[in-house]
Amino acid sequence: MNVSRVRSVRRDHRVDKRRRRAVVVKERQTIRRRLAAAVVANPTGPILGRRRPVLELAERSRATAHGGMATVAKVVAYAGLAEQIDQRLSLLASHRPYFESDHVLNLAYNALCGGICLQDIELRRNDRAFLDGLGVDSLPDPTTAGDFCRRFSSDDVMVLQEAAMAARRRVWAAQGPQFTAITARIDADATIVATTGQTKEGMDISYSGIWGYSALVVSLANTAEPLYLRLFGANRPSHEGVVPLFDRAVEHCREAGFADIMLRGDSDYSLTDNFDRWSDDGVRFVFGYDAKKNLIDAAQDQDGEHYQELVGLTDTALAAAARSEAIAAGSKTARARRPRIKDQVVAERGFRTIATRGEDITEFAYRPRACGRTYRMIALRKDLNITGENLLFSQFRYFFYVSNDTTLSADEIVAEARSRCNQENLHAQLKAARALHAPLDTLWANWAYMAMVALAWSFKAWSALLLPVHPRWADRHHRQRRQVLAMEFRTFIAAFIAIPAQIVTTARQTRWRLLAWNPWLDVLFRLDDSL
């Protein structure tokens, strides 16, 4: 391509951006005026159902309901995920016509398009506009997708996750040095994947009587990305197999440029055999610790002046902060707190209740039996009020946290341990994406399926991380990145994926012409332009 051709293409691109920007602004102003003008007195009756709808099928125009997939495909291409998968994973003797990456992306794209089971792939296979938009003649059918999952061994699933990590590190590298200047917080927790199947290999019964699997998730709290998944029967300990995953996650974060790394988990992940090794490697950790009798005795033996009140926001302070934020955001008045209905019902029926009156902390040195050195043990003493029918007394209950960090205060260590609980929200979102779902009949196949579908959530995180930030509107753009990163999966689909689009194919390119507007469209276009 000669210089004049390049300049012409760039000039046309700038003209398209200005024209598109004008359309987006006009549409936003139009809908705002329409919504404002609609709030008037209405003496004629309900507004819904006044017009009789007539259903037709277009004969010439073809459109898909998933217009945002064009940008997701660019995000995946930028990360180089397909290349990493095809270079590392070899499961197919021949490609007729699909490669390994085609099968993986087929399952991830099905989740992004709102699919909740393998059979929903058939909807995308029969969407001619969707196929044209992706530039393919066909996609693997549901049966083929299931057979592909059954080809995996445990080693193959790890190879697939390593390929995803290599692509993820390319996205991290695009964030600049400020991204790796902060602490990489690596969390681990397990959740039960329930199933009602009778023939699923590897399933077992959990301690709570639920049949299914135990899914271990190791994630990066900074971006809420699942780094590794591991699947066991539901009867296995939640921490089983976490140490090699912790070590691999630490290695990847170091290679990505993170100088400071912290491991976090509840008491099941206080694997004392590894404390000395992690400390020697410069890895910080904050774990919950079982309230054993010797620790409780040590906490009770502490003098009263050694205890201090835990510094943290109470529910009342949190509510006040939320009201202040609402006023600062432009709300005319702050809403008063609603009465606590649960507390009223519990009091009326005389149920036994436990309320926290206060929280104090102290710390002392402690050497676990498997360790050669001592560590900081933080004891949290909760002053509890236990009430019920003809019952009222106080009680102390102790919680413990162990850490090798010497820079954080005791309050900050407790805050780190509590903020780890946000990983439960990640589990909920992975379940919403149907990533923590077991539709197949073998342990490895279900593990492979989960690893592939979980990429759909990672694509959302990558989209947020790759959103460009212009210095002139830095505050607004940073806020939008945080909003997309924290956005629920179903909200992301509604805002960024489920946009009707007409597919126009030419000799050189495929144009996705969006046919609807929503408030996130300018963010989507900004991401698309940057890619």
Short mmCIF file of C-alpha atoms in Angstrom, two decimals:
data_model
loop_
_atom_site.label_atom_id
_atom_site.label_comp_id
_atom_site.label_asym_id
_atom_site.label_seq_id
_atom_site.Cartn_x
_atom_site.Cartn_y
_atom_site.Cartn_z
CA MET A 1 0.00 0.00 0.00
CA ASN A 2 1.56 3.33 -1.06
CA VAL A 3 1.80 6.45 1.06
CA SER A 4 -1.08 8.25 -0.61
CA ARG A 5 -3.33 5.24 -0.08
CA VAL A 6 -2.43 5.09 3.62
CA ARG A 7 -3.16 8.79 4.05
CA SER A 8 -6.50 8.38 2.26
CA VAL A 9 -7.50 5.47 4.53
CA ARG A 10 -6.56 7.43 7.66
CA ARG A 11 -8.46 10.51 6.44
CA ASP A 12 -11.57 8.41 5.74
CA HIS A 13 -11.26 6.83 9.19
CA ARG A 14 -11.14 10.25 10.87
CA VAL A 15 -14.20 11.35 8.88
CA ASP A 16 -16.05 8.18 9.92
CA LYS A 17 -15.19 8.80 13.59
CA ARG A 18 -16.46 12.39 13.46
CA ARG A 19 -19.64 11.33 11.69
CA ARG A 20 -20.24 8.49 14.14
CA ARG A 21 -19.57 10.75 17.11
CA ALA A 22 -22.13 13.22 15.79
CA VAL A 23 -24.71 10.43 15.43
CA VAL A 24 -24.08 9.19 18.99
CA VAL A 25 -24.40 12.69 20.47
CA LYS A 26 -27.56 13.39 18.46
CA GLU A 27 -29.14 10.10 19.56
CA ARG A 28 -28.33 10.80 23.21
CA GLN A 29 -29.86 14.27 23.04
CA THR A 30 -32.93 12.96 21.20
CA ILE A 31 -33.70 10.25 23.74
CA ARG A 32 -33.17 12.63 26.65
CA ARG A 33 -35.62 15.14 25.18
CA ARG A 34 -38.11 12.37 24.45
CA LEU A 35 -37.96 10.95 27.98
CA ALA A 36 -38.27 14.41 29.52
CA ALA A 37 -41.24 15.34 27.31
CA ALA A 38 -43.05 12.08 28.11
CA VAL A 39 -43.55 12.91 31.81
CA VAL A 40 -46.89 14.73 31.50
CA ALA A 41 -50.44 14.21 32.74
CA ASN A 42 -52.12 11.35 30.84
CA PRO A 43 -55.96 11.27 30.92
CA THR A 44 -56.29 8.71 28.11
CA GLY A 45 -55.26 5.49 29.89
CA PRO A 46 -52.28 3.12 29.87
CA ILE A 47 -49.63 3.80 27.26
CA LEU A 48 -48.55 0.20 26.62
CA GLY A 49 -50.52 -1.79 24.10
CA ARG A 50 -52.07 1.12 22.20
CA ARG A 51 -50.67 0.12 18.83
CA ARG A 52 -51.20 -3.26 17.18
CA PRO A 53 -47.83 -4.86 16.35
CA VAL A 54 -47.36 -6.58 12.98
CA LEU A 55 -44.56 -9.14 12.64
CA GLU A 56 -42.64 -9.33 9.37
CA LEU A 57 -39.44 -10.92 8.08
CA ALA A 58 -37.02 -8.81 6.06
CA GLU A 59 -36.29 -10.29 2.64
CA ARG A 60 -33.07 -8.43 1.82
CA SER A 61 -31.57 -6.95 4.95
CA ARG A 62 -29.86 -9.31 7.37
CA ALA A 63 -29.04 -8.41 10.96
CA THR A 64 -27.80 -10.12 14.11
CA ALA A 65 -28.76 -9.47 17.71
CA HIS A 66 -25.12 -9.53 18.88
CA GLY A 67 -23.54 -6.45 17.33
CA GLY A 68 -21.00 -6.02 20.12
CA MET A 69 -19.27 -9.26 19.19
CA ALA A 70 -17.34 -7.39 16.48
CA THR A 71 -15.39 -5.52 19.17
CA VAL A 72 -14.98 -8.63 21.34
CA ALA A 73 -13.43 -10.40 18.36
CA LYS A 74 -10.96 -7.51 18.08
CA VAL A 75 -10.12 -7.79 21.79
CA VAL A 76 -9.44 -11.52 21.37
CA ALA A 77 -7.30 -10.85 18.29
CA TYR A 78 -5.34 -8.15 20.12
CA ALA A 79 -4.58 -10.55 22.98
CA GLY A 80 -3.42 -13.21 20.51
CA LEU A 81 -5.48 -15.88 22.28
CA ALA A 82 -6.19 -18.01 19.19
CA GLU A 83 -2.51 -18.16 18.26
CA GLN A 84 -1.51 -19.14 21.79
CA ILE A 85 -4.09 -21.93 21.89
CA ASP A 86 -3.16 -23.37 18.49
CA GLN A 87 0.56 -23.26 19.29
CA ARG A 88 0.23 -25.03 22.64
CA LEU A 89 -2.82 -27.31 22.41
CA SER A 90 -2.91 -30.31 20.07
CA LEU A 91 -6.07 -32.40 20.37
CA LEU A 92 -7.22 -32.81 16.76
CA ALA A 93 -5.54 -35.12 14.24
CA SER A 94 -6.97 -33.07 11.36
CA HIS A 95 -8.78 -29.77 11.06
CA ARG A 96 -12.00 -30.19 9.08
CA PRO A 97 -12.30 -27.24 9.16
CA TYR A 98 -12.03 -26.21 12.82
CA PHE A 99 -8.82 -25.67 14.79
CA GLU A 100 -8.56 -26.02 18.57
CA SER A 101 -8.98 -22.26 19.01
CA ASP A 102 -12.21 -22.34 16.99
CA HIS A 103 -13.75 -24.82 19.42
CA VAL A 104 -12.58 -22.84 22.46
CA LEU A 105 -13.87 -19.50 21.16
CA ASN A 106 -17.13 -21.12 20.03
CA LEU A 107 -17.96 -22.00 23.65
CA ALA A 108 -16.79 -18.65 25.03
CA TYR A 109 -18.74 -16.70 22.40
CA ASN A 110 -21.85 -18.77 23.12
CA ALA A 111 -21.74 -17.56 26.74
CA LEU A 112 -21.17 -13.95 25.66
CA CYS A 113 -24.20 -14.14 23.38
CA GLY A 114 -26.38 -15.22 26.30
CA GLY A 115 -26.19 -18.97 25.76
CA ILE A 116 -26.70 -21.02 28.92
CA CYS A 117 -26.15 -24.53 27.53
CA LEU A 118 -24.45 -26.34 24.68
CA GLN A 119 -27.69 -26.51 22.70
CA ASP A 120 -27.76 -22.70 22.44
CA ILE A 121 -24.80 -22.92 20.06
CA GLU A 122 -27.31 -24.03 17.43
CA LEU A 123 -28.88 -20.56 17.50
CA ARG A 124 -25.57 -18.99 16.46
CA ARG A 125 -24.97 -21.69 13.82
CA ASN A 126 -28.24 -20.77 12.13
CA ASP A 127 -27.72 -16.99 12.35
CA ARG A 128 -26.49 -16.19 8.83
CA ALA A 129 -25.72 -12.56 9.67
CA PHE A 130 -23.70 -13.61 12.73
CA LEU A 131 -21.67 -16.06 10.65
CA ASP A 132 -21.07 -13.42 7.98
CA GLY A 133 -19.97 -10.94 10.63
CA LEU A 134 -17.37 -13.34 11.98
CA GLY A 135 -16.31 -14.24 8.44
CA VAL A 136 -17.01 -17.97 8.78
CA ASP A 137 -19.19 -20.44 6.90
CA SER A 138 -20.11 -22.46 9.98
CA LEU A 139 -19.47 -23.03 13.69
CA PRO A 140 -19.06 -26.36 15.54
CA ASP A 141 -22.43 -27.83 16.46
CA PRO A 142 -23.35 -28.67 20.08
CA THR A 143 -22.49 -32.37 19.70
CA THR A 144 -19.09 -31.57 18.23
CA ALA A 145 -18.44 -29.05 21.01
CA GLY A 146 -19.21 -31.69 23.64
CA ASP A 147 -16.97 -34.24 21.91
CA PHE A 148 -14.15 -31.69 21.84
CA CYS A 149 -14.43 -31.23 25.62
CA ARG A 150 -14.16 -35.00 26.10
CA ARG A 151 -10.78 -35.04 24.34
CA PHE A 152 -9.12 -33.20 27.23
CA SER A 153 -6.91 -34.76 29.85
CA SER A 154 -5.96 -32.93 33.05
CA ASP A 155 -2.66 -31.87 31.44
CA ASP A 156 -4.50 -30.53 28.39
CA VAL A 157 -6.74 -28.34 30.54
CA MET A 158 -3.68 -26.83 32.21
CA VAL A 159 -2.12 -26.20 28.78
CA LEU A 160 -5.29 -24.38 27.75
CA GLN A 161 -5.19 -22.21 30.88
CA GLU A 162 -1.51 -21.44 30.32
CA ALA A 163 -2.36 -20.29 26.79
CA ALA A 164 -5.02 -17.98 28.23
CA MET A 165 -2.48 -16.66 30.76
CA ALA A 166 -0.05 -15.82 27.96
CA ALA A 167 -2.77 -13.81 26.19
CA ARG A 168 -3.79 -12.20 29.48
CA ARG A 169 -0.26 -11.00 30.10
CA ARG A 170 -0.29 -9.19 26.74
CA VAL A 171 -3.39 -7.30 27.87
CA TRP A 172 -1.67 -6.49 31.19
CA ALA A 173 1.41 -5.25 29.34
CA ALA A 174 -0.74 -2.67 27.53
CA GLN A 175 -1.69 -1.01 30.85
CA GLY A 176 1.64 0.67 31.42
CA PRO A 177 3.88 0.70 34.52
CA GLN A 178 1.16 2.09 36.81
CA PHE A 179 -0.73 -1.22 36.50
CA THR A 180 2.12 -3.32 37.90
CA ALA A 181 3.23 -0.69 40.41
CA ILE A 182 0.51 -1.78 42.83
CA THR A 183 0.30 -5.06 44.75
CA ALA A 184 -0.95 -8.11 42.83
CA ARG A 185 -3.48 -9.74 45.15
CA ILE A 186 -4.01 -13.40 44.31
CA ASP A 187 -7.06 -14.97 45.96
CA ALA A 188 -8.16 -18.59 46.17
CA ASP A 189 -11.47 -20.12 47.16
CA ALA A 190 -13.65 -23.05 46.14
CA THR A 191 -17.35 -23.34 45.45
CA ILE A 192 -19.70 -26.27 44.98
CA VAL A 193 -20.99 -26.92 41.45
CA ALA A 194 -24.19 -28.83 42.07
CA THR A 195 -25.56 -31.36 39.59
CA THR A 196 -28.63 -33.56 39.45
CA GLY A 197 -27.04 -36.01 37.00
CA GLN A 198 -26.76 -39.70 37.83
CA THR A 199 -23.86 -40.72 35.55
CA LYS A 200 -21.37 -37.87 35.84
CA GLU A 201 -17.90 -39.27 36.40
CA GLY A 202 -15.98 -37.84 39.34
CA MET A 203 -18.91 -36.24 41.14
CA ASP A 204 -19.34 -36.83 44.86
CA ILE A 205 -21.38 -35.63 47.82
CA SER A 206 -20.29 -32.53 49.75
CA TYR A 207 -20.32 -31.99 53.51
CA SER A 208 -23.69 -30.23 53.13
CA GLY A 209 -25.26 -33.15 51.26
CA ILE A 210 -25.05 -31.62 47.76
CA TRP A 211 -24.02 -33.85 44.87
CA GLY A 212 -21.59 -32.35 42.38
CA TYR A 213 -18.06 -31.00 42.03
CA SER A 214 -15.77 -28.67 43.97
CA ALA A 215 -14.42 -25.91 41.71
CA LEU A 216 -11.27 -24.21 42.96
CA VAL A 217 -10.82 -20.68 41.56
CA VAL A 218 -7.52 -18.78 41.78
CA SER A 219 -8.09 -15.17 40.74
CA LEU A 220 -6.42 -11.78 40.53
CA ALA A 221 -8.37 -9.46 42.80
CA ASN A 222 -7.07 -6.34 40.98
CA THR A 223 -9.11 -7.18 37.87
CA ALA A 224 -11.42 -9.96 39.18
CA GLU A 225 -10.03 -12.31 36.52
CA PRO A 226 -10.06 -16.08 37.10
CA LEU A 227 -6.44 -17.11 36.51
CA TYR A 228 -6.83 -20.85 37.09
CA LEU A 229 -9.69 -23.27 37.70
CA ARG A 230 -9.37 -26.78 39.13
CA LEU A 231 -12.12 -29.37 39.47
CA PHE A 232 -12.52 -32.16 42.05
CA GLY A 233 -15.33 -34.20 43.50
CA ALA A 234 -17.48 -32.26 45.96
CA ASN A 235 -16.13 -34.29 48.90
CA ARG A 236 -12.55 -33.06 48.46
CA PRO A 237 -10.99 -30.32 50.66
CA SER A 238 -11.43 -26.87 49.15
CA HIS A 239 -7.66 -26.17 49.21
CA GLU A 240 -6.63 -29.35 47.39
CA GLY A 241 -4.27 -28.60 44.51
CA VAL A 242 -4.00 -24.87 45.27
CA VAL A 243 -0.25 -24.69 45.96
CA PRO A 244 0.95 -25.30 42.37
CA LEU A 245 -1.71 -22.89 41.11
CA PHE A 246 -0.57 -20.24 43.59
CA ASP A 247 3.01 -20.76 42.44
CA ARG A 248 2.11 -20.52 38.74
CA ALA A 249 0.07 -17.38 39.35
CA VAL A 250 2.97 -15.79 41.25
CA GLU A 251 5.35 -16.68 38.41
CA HIS A 252 3.08 -15.12 35.78
CA CYS A 253 2.56 -11.96 37.84
CA ARG A 254 6.32 -11.61 38.29
CA GLU A 255 6.91 -12.02 34.55
CA ALA A 256 4.21 -9.41 33.92
CA GLY A 257 6.15 -6.91 36.04
CA PHE A 258 4.47 -7.06 39.46
CA ALA A 259 7.15 -6.55 42.09
CA ASP A 260 4.83 -6.97 45.09
CA ILE A 261 2.57 -10.03 45.33
CA MET A 262 0.19 -11.04 48.09
CA LEU A 263 -1.60 -14.38 48.53
CA ARG A 264 -4.94 -14.40 50.34
CA GLY A 265 -7.36 -17.06 51.47
CA ASP A 266 -9.48 -18.29 54.34
CA SER A 267 -8.31 -20.70 57.04
CA ASP A 268 -8.38 -23.69 54.66
CA TYR A 269 -5.53 -22.08 52.71
CA SER A 270 -3.20 -21.59 55.70
CA LEU A 271 -0.90 -24.28 54.36
CA THR A 272 1.92 -23.85 56.85
CA ASP A 273 4.28 -26.21 54.97
CA ASN A 274 4.71 -23.44 52.38
CA PHE A 275 4.96 -20.37 54.63
CA ASP A 276 8.77 -20.35 54.87
CA ARG A 277 9.20 -20.98 51.16
CA TRP A 278 6.82 -18.15 50.18
CA SER A 279 8.52 -15.80 52.63
CA ASP A 280 11.96 -16.63 51.22
CA ASP A 281 10.59 -15.95 47.74
CA GLY A 282 9.42 -12.47 48.76
CA VAL A 283 5.71 -13.28 48.53
CA ARG A 284 3.47 -11.73 51.18
CA PHE A 285 0.41 -13.56 52.44
CA VAL A 286 -2.66 -13.00 54.61
CA PHE A 287 -4.65 -16.09 55.52
CA GLY A 288 -7.36 -16.87 57.98
CA TYR A 289 -6.35 -19.35 60.69
CA ASP A 290 -8.34 -21.93 62.61
CA ALA A 291 -9.31 -20.85 66.12
CA LYS A 292 -7.44 -23.62 67.93
CA LYS A 293 -7.42 -23.91 71.70
CA ASN A 294 -3.79 -22.81 72.08
CA LEU A 295 -4.46 -19.66 70.07
CA ILE A 296 -7.60 -18.84 72.01
CA ASP A 297 -5.66 -19.31 75.26
CA ALA A 298 -2.90 -17.01 73.97
CA ALA A 299 -5.44 -14.36 72.98
CA GLN A 300 -7.16 -14.56 76.37
CA ASP A 301 -3.83 -14.25 78.16
CA GLN A 302 -3.15 -10.90 76.48
CA ASP A 303 -3.49 -7.94 78.84
CA GLY A 304 -6.40 -5.62 78.23
CA GLU A 305 -4.13 -2.73 77.24
CA HIS A 306 -2.75 -4.87 74.40
CA TYR A 307 -6.16 -4.87 72.72
CA GLN A 308 -7.24 -1.94 70.57
CA GLU A 309 -10.50 -1.19 68.84
CA LEU A 310 -10.61 -2.38 65.24
CA VAL A 311 -10.49 0.58 62.88
CA GLY A 312 -13.10 0.16 60.16
CA LEU A 313 -16.36 1.53 58.80
CA THR A 314 -19.49 0.42 60.62
CA ASP A 315 -22.77 -0.13 58.82
CA THR A 316 -23.91 3.34 59.90
CA ALA A 317 -20.74 4.96 58.58
CA LEU A 318 -21.03 3.07 55.32
CA ALA A 319 -24.60 4.24 54.88
CA ALA A 320 -23.60 7.84 55.63
CA ALA A 321 -20.76 7.58 53.09
CA ALA A 322 -23.18 6.22 50.48
CA ARG A 323 -25.61 9.10 51.07
CA SER A 324 -22.78 11.64 50.79
CA GLU A 325 -21.65 10.03 47.54
CA ALA A 326 -25.20 10.17 46.18
CA ILE A 327 -25.45 13.87 46.98
CA ALA A 328 -22.05 14.54 45.40
CA ALA A 329 -23.17 12.65 42.28
CA GLY A 330 -26.08 15.02 41.83
CA SER A 331 -29.00 13.57 43.78
CA LYS A 332 -31.27 16.29 45.09
CA THR A 333 -31.96 14.59 48.40
CA ALA A 334 -30.45 11.73 50.35
CA ARG A 335 -32.77 8.80 50.92
CA ALA A 336 -33.44 7.88 54.54
CA ARG A 337 -32.57 4.38 55.65
CA ARG A 338 -35.46 1.96 55.49
CA PRO A 339 -36.41 0.04 58.67
CA ARG A 340 -34.77 -3.37 59.06
CA ILE A 341 -37.70 -5.73 58.50
CA LYS A 342 -35.72 -8.85 59.33
CA ASP A 343 -34.80 -7.52 62.75
CA GLN A 344 -38.45 -6.69 63.45
CA VAL A 345 -39.63 -10.21 62.53
CA VAL A 346 -36.87 -11.85 64.57
CA ALA A 347 -37.73 -9.72 67.63
CA GLU A 348 -41.47 -10.41 67.33
CA ARG A 349 -40.96 -14.17 67.19
CA GLY A 350 -38.32 -14.32 69.90
CA PHE A 351 -35.68 -15.99 67.73
CA ARG A 352 -32.16 -16.23 69.00
CA THR A 353 -29.99 -13.45 67.58
CA ILE A 354 -26.30 -12.62 67.71
CA ALA A 355 -25.28 -8.97 67.38
CA THR A 356 -21.77 -7.57 67.41
CA ARG A 357 -21.26 -4.90 70.06
CA GLY A 358 -17.62 -4.24 69.29
CA GLU A 359 -14.43 -5.65 67.78
CA ASP A 360 -10.95 -5.50 69.31
CA ILE A 361 -7.66 -6.77 67.94
CA THR A 362 -4.30 -7.76 69.29
CA GLU A 363 -1.31 -9.55 67.86
CA PHE A 364 1.47 -11.84 68.99
CA ALA A 365 4.23 -13.88 67.41
CA TYR A 366 3.37 -17.47 66.51
CA ARG A 367 5.35 -20.29 64.97
CA PRO A 368 3.27 -23.04 63.31
CA ARG A 369 4.59 -26.53 63.86
CA ALA A 370 5.60 -26.96 60.19
CA CYS A 371 7.51 -23.66 60.08
CA GLY A 372 11.03 -22.72 61.04
CA ARG A 373 10.25 -19.09 61.86
CA THR A 374 7.57 -17.07 63.62
CA TYR A 375 4.81 -15.07 61.96
CA ARG A 376 2.37 -12.36 62.95
CA MET A 377 -0.85 -13.75 64.40
CA ILE A 378 -3.69 -11.23 64.54
CA ALA A 379 -6.45 -12.08 67.01
CA LEU A 380 -9.84 -10.46 66.42
CA ARG A 381 -12.07 -10.53 69.49
CA LYS A 382 -15.75 -9.98 68.83
CA ASP A 383 -17.96 -8.85 71.70
CA LEU A 384 -21.30 -10.52 70.93
CA ASN A 385 -24.73 -9.89 72.38
CA ILE A 386 -26.82 -13.07 72.26
CA THR A 387 -30.52 -12.49 72.78
CA GLY A 388 -33.66 -14.58 72.49
CA GLU A 389 -36.69 -15.72 74.45
CA ASN A 390 -35.79 -15.28 78.15
CA LEU A 391 -32.13 -15.13 77.19
CA LEU A 392 -29.58 -12.34 77.30
CA PHE A 393 -25.84 -12.64 77.75
CA SER A 394 -22.53 -11.52 76.26
CA GLN A 395 -19.83 -13.67 74.78
CA PHE A 396 -16.38 -13.23 73.23
CA ARG A 397 -15.63 -15.04 70.00
CA TYR A 398 -12.13 -15.14 68.49
CA PHE A 399 -10.98 -15.09 64.85
CA PHE A 400 -7.35 -15.36 63.76
CA TYR A 401 -5.31 -14.19 60.78
CA VAL A 402 -1.70 -15.08 60.02
CA SER A 403 0.67 -13.01 57.89
CA ASN A 404 4.34 -12.57 57.10
CA ASP A 405 3.82 -8.89 56.26
CA THR A 406 5.67 -6.50 58.56
CA THR A 407 4.58 -3.26 56.86
CA LEU A 408 0.82 -3.44 57.34
CA SER A 409 -0.87 -2.58 60.61
CA ALA A 410 -3.04 -5.16 62.33
CA ASP A 411 -6.15 -3.31 61.17
CA GLU A 412 -4.94 -3.40 57.57
CA ILE A 413 -4.29 -7.13 57.75
CA VAL A 414 -7.86 -7.73 58.90
CA ALA A 415 -9.08 -5.46 56.09
CA GLU A 416 -7.07 -7.49 53.55
CA ALA A 417 -8.57 -10.72 54.85
CA ARG A 418 -12.10 -9.35 54.67
CA SER A 419 -11.73 -7.82 51.21
CA ARG A 420 -10.81 -11.28 49.94
CA CYS A 421 -14.45 -12.22 50.45
CA ASN A 422 -15.21 -10.29 47.25
CA GLN A 423 -14.18 -13.47 45.44
CA GLU A 424 -17.60 -14.87 46.28
CA ASN A 425 -19.01 -12.23 43.94
CA LEU A 426 -16.68 -13.56 41.23
CA HIS A 427 -18.07 -17.06 41.82
CA ALA A 428 -21.59 -15.67 41.41
CA GLN A 429 -20.66 -13.99 38.11
CA LEU A 430 -18.97 -17.12 36.78
CA LYS A 431 -22.14 -19.03 37.61
CA ALA A 432 -24.18 -16.36 35.79
CA ALA A 433 -21.95 -16.92 32.76
CA ARG A 434 -22.56 -20.67 33.19
CA ALA A 435 -18.81 -21.17 33.59
CA LEU A 436 -19.35 -23.04 36.87
CA HIS A 437 -21.70 -25.53 35.27
CA ALA A 438 -21.20 -29.24 34.56
CA PRO A 439 -23.16 -30.26 31.41
CA LEU A 440 -20.91 -33.20 30.40
CA ASP A 441 -20.37 -36.69 31.74
CA THR A 442 -16.69 -36.83 32.72
CA LEU A 443 -14.56 -34.90 35.21
CA TRP A 444 -11.97 -33.66 32.72
CA ALA A 445 -14.61 -32.71 30.12
CA ASN A 446 -16.48 -30.59 32.65
CA TRP A 447 -13.23 -28.99 33.81
CA ALA A 448 -12.31 -28.14 30.21
CA TYR A 449 -15.80 -26.76 29.59
CA MET A 450 -15.52 -24.49 32.67
CA ALA A 451 -12.07 -23.24 31.65
CA MET A 452 -13.32 -22.34 28.15
CA VAL A 453 -16.57 -20.67 29.20
CA ALA A 454 -14.77 -18.71 31.95
CA LEU A 455 -12.90 -16.95 29.13
CA ALA A 456 -16.13 -15.06 28.41
CA TRP A 457 -15.77 -13.29 31.77
CA SER A 458 -12.09 -12.64 31.04
CA PHE A 459 -13.05 -11.03 27.72
CA LYS A 460 -15.18 -8.57 29.68
CA ALA A 461 -12.24 -7.74 31.93
CA TRP A 462 -9.92 -7.36 28.93
CA SER A 463 -12.40 -5.02 27.26
CA ALA A 464 -12.35 -2.80 30.34
CA LEU A 465 -8.55 -2.86 30.61
CA LEU A 466 -8.09 -2.00 26.93
CA LEU A 467 -10.39 1.03 27.05
CA PRO A 468 -8.18 3.99 26.15
CA VAL A 469 -7.88 6.96 28.50
CA HIS A 470 -7.39 10.38 26.94
CA PRO A 471 -5.71 13.01 29.15
CA ARG A 472 -8.42 15.60 28.47
CA TRP A 473 -11.17 13.35 29.86
CA ALA A 474 -9.02 11.20 32.14
CA ASP A 475 -11.37 11.28 35.14
CA ARG A 476 -14.41 10.24 33.14
CA HIS A 477 -12.55 7.57 31.20
CA HIS A 478 -10.99 6.06 34.34
CA ARG A 479 -14.44 5.98 35.94
CA GLN A 480 -15.88 4.19 32.90
CA ARG A 481 -13.08 1.61 33.00
CA ARG A 482 -13.84 0.89 36.65
CA GLN A 483 -17.55 0.62 35.89
CA VAL A 484 -17.03 -1.88 33.06
CA LEU A 485 -14.55 -3.87 35.15
CA ALA A 486 -17.06 -4.13 38.02
CA MET A 487 -20.08 -4.63 35.74
CA GLU A 488 -22.13 -7.78 36.21
CA PHE A 489 -21.96 -10.30 33.39
CA ARG A 490 -25.61 -9.99 32.36
CA THR A 491 -25.37 -6.19 32.40
CA PHE A 492 -22.28 -6.35 30.18
CA ILE A 493 -24.14 -8.52 27.67
CA ALA A 494 -27.10 -6.12 27.60
CA ALA A 495 -24.91 -3.00 27.29
CA PHE A 496 -22.10 -4.15 25.00
CA ILE A 497 -23.14 -7.35 23.20
CA ALA A 498 -26.90 -7.48 22.63
CA ILE A 499 -26.99 -4.61 20.12
CA PRO A 500 -28.84 -5.26 16.82
CA ALA A 501 -26.47 -4.87 13.89
CA GLN A 502 -26.78 -5.11 10.15
CA ILE A 503 -23.93 -7.00 8.50
CA VAL A 504 -22.62 -5.48 5.27
CA THR A 505 -19.89 -7.48 3.52
CA THR A 506 -17.60 -6.01 0.90
CA ALA A 507 -14.53 -7.31 -0.89
CA ARG A 508 -12.12 -5.90 1.73
CA GLN A 509 -14.03 -5.83 5.01
CA THR A 510 -17.15 -6.67 6.97
CA ARG A 511 -19.09 -3.75 8.43
CA TRP A 512 -21.24 -4.19 11.53
CA ARG A 513 -23.80 -1.39 11.24
CA LEU A 514 -25.37 -0.94 14.68
CA LEU A 515 -29.12 -0.37 14.52
CA ALA A 516 -29.83 0.67 18.12
CA TRP A 517 -28.42 3.10 20.66
CA ASN A 518 -27.74 2.73 24.37
CA PRO A 519 -25.80 4.91 26.84
CA TRP A 520 -22.67 2.74 26.59
CA LEU A 521 -22.32 3.03 22.82
CA ASP A 522 -19.70 5.79 22.92
CA VAL A 523 -17.57 3.63 25.24
CA LEU A 524 -17.92 0.69 22.84
CA PHE A 525 -16.87 2.83 19.89
CA ARG A 526 -13.89 4.22 21.80
CA LEU A 527 -12.72 0.69 22.56
CA ASP A 528 -13.28 -0.39 18.96
CA ASP A 529 -11.28 2.55 17.59
CA SER A 530 -8.35 1.84 19.93
CA LEU A 531 -8.11 -1.72 18.62
#
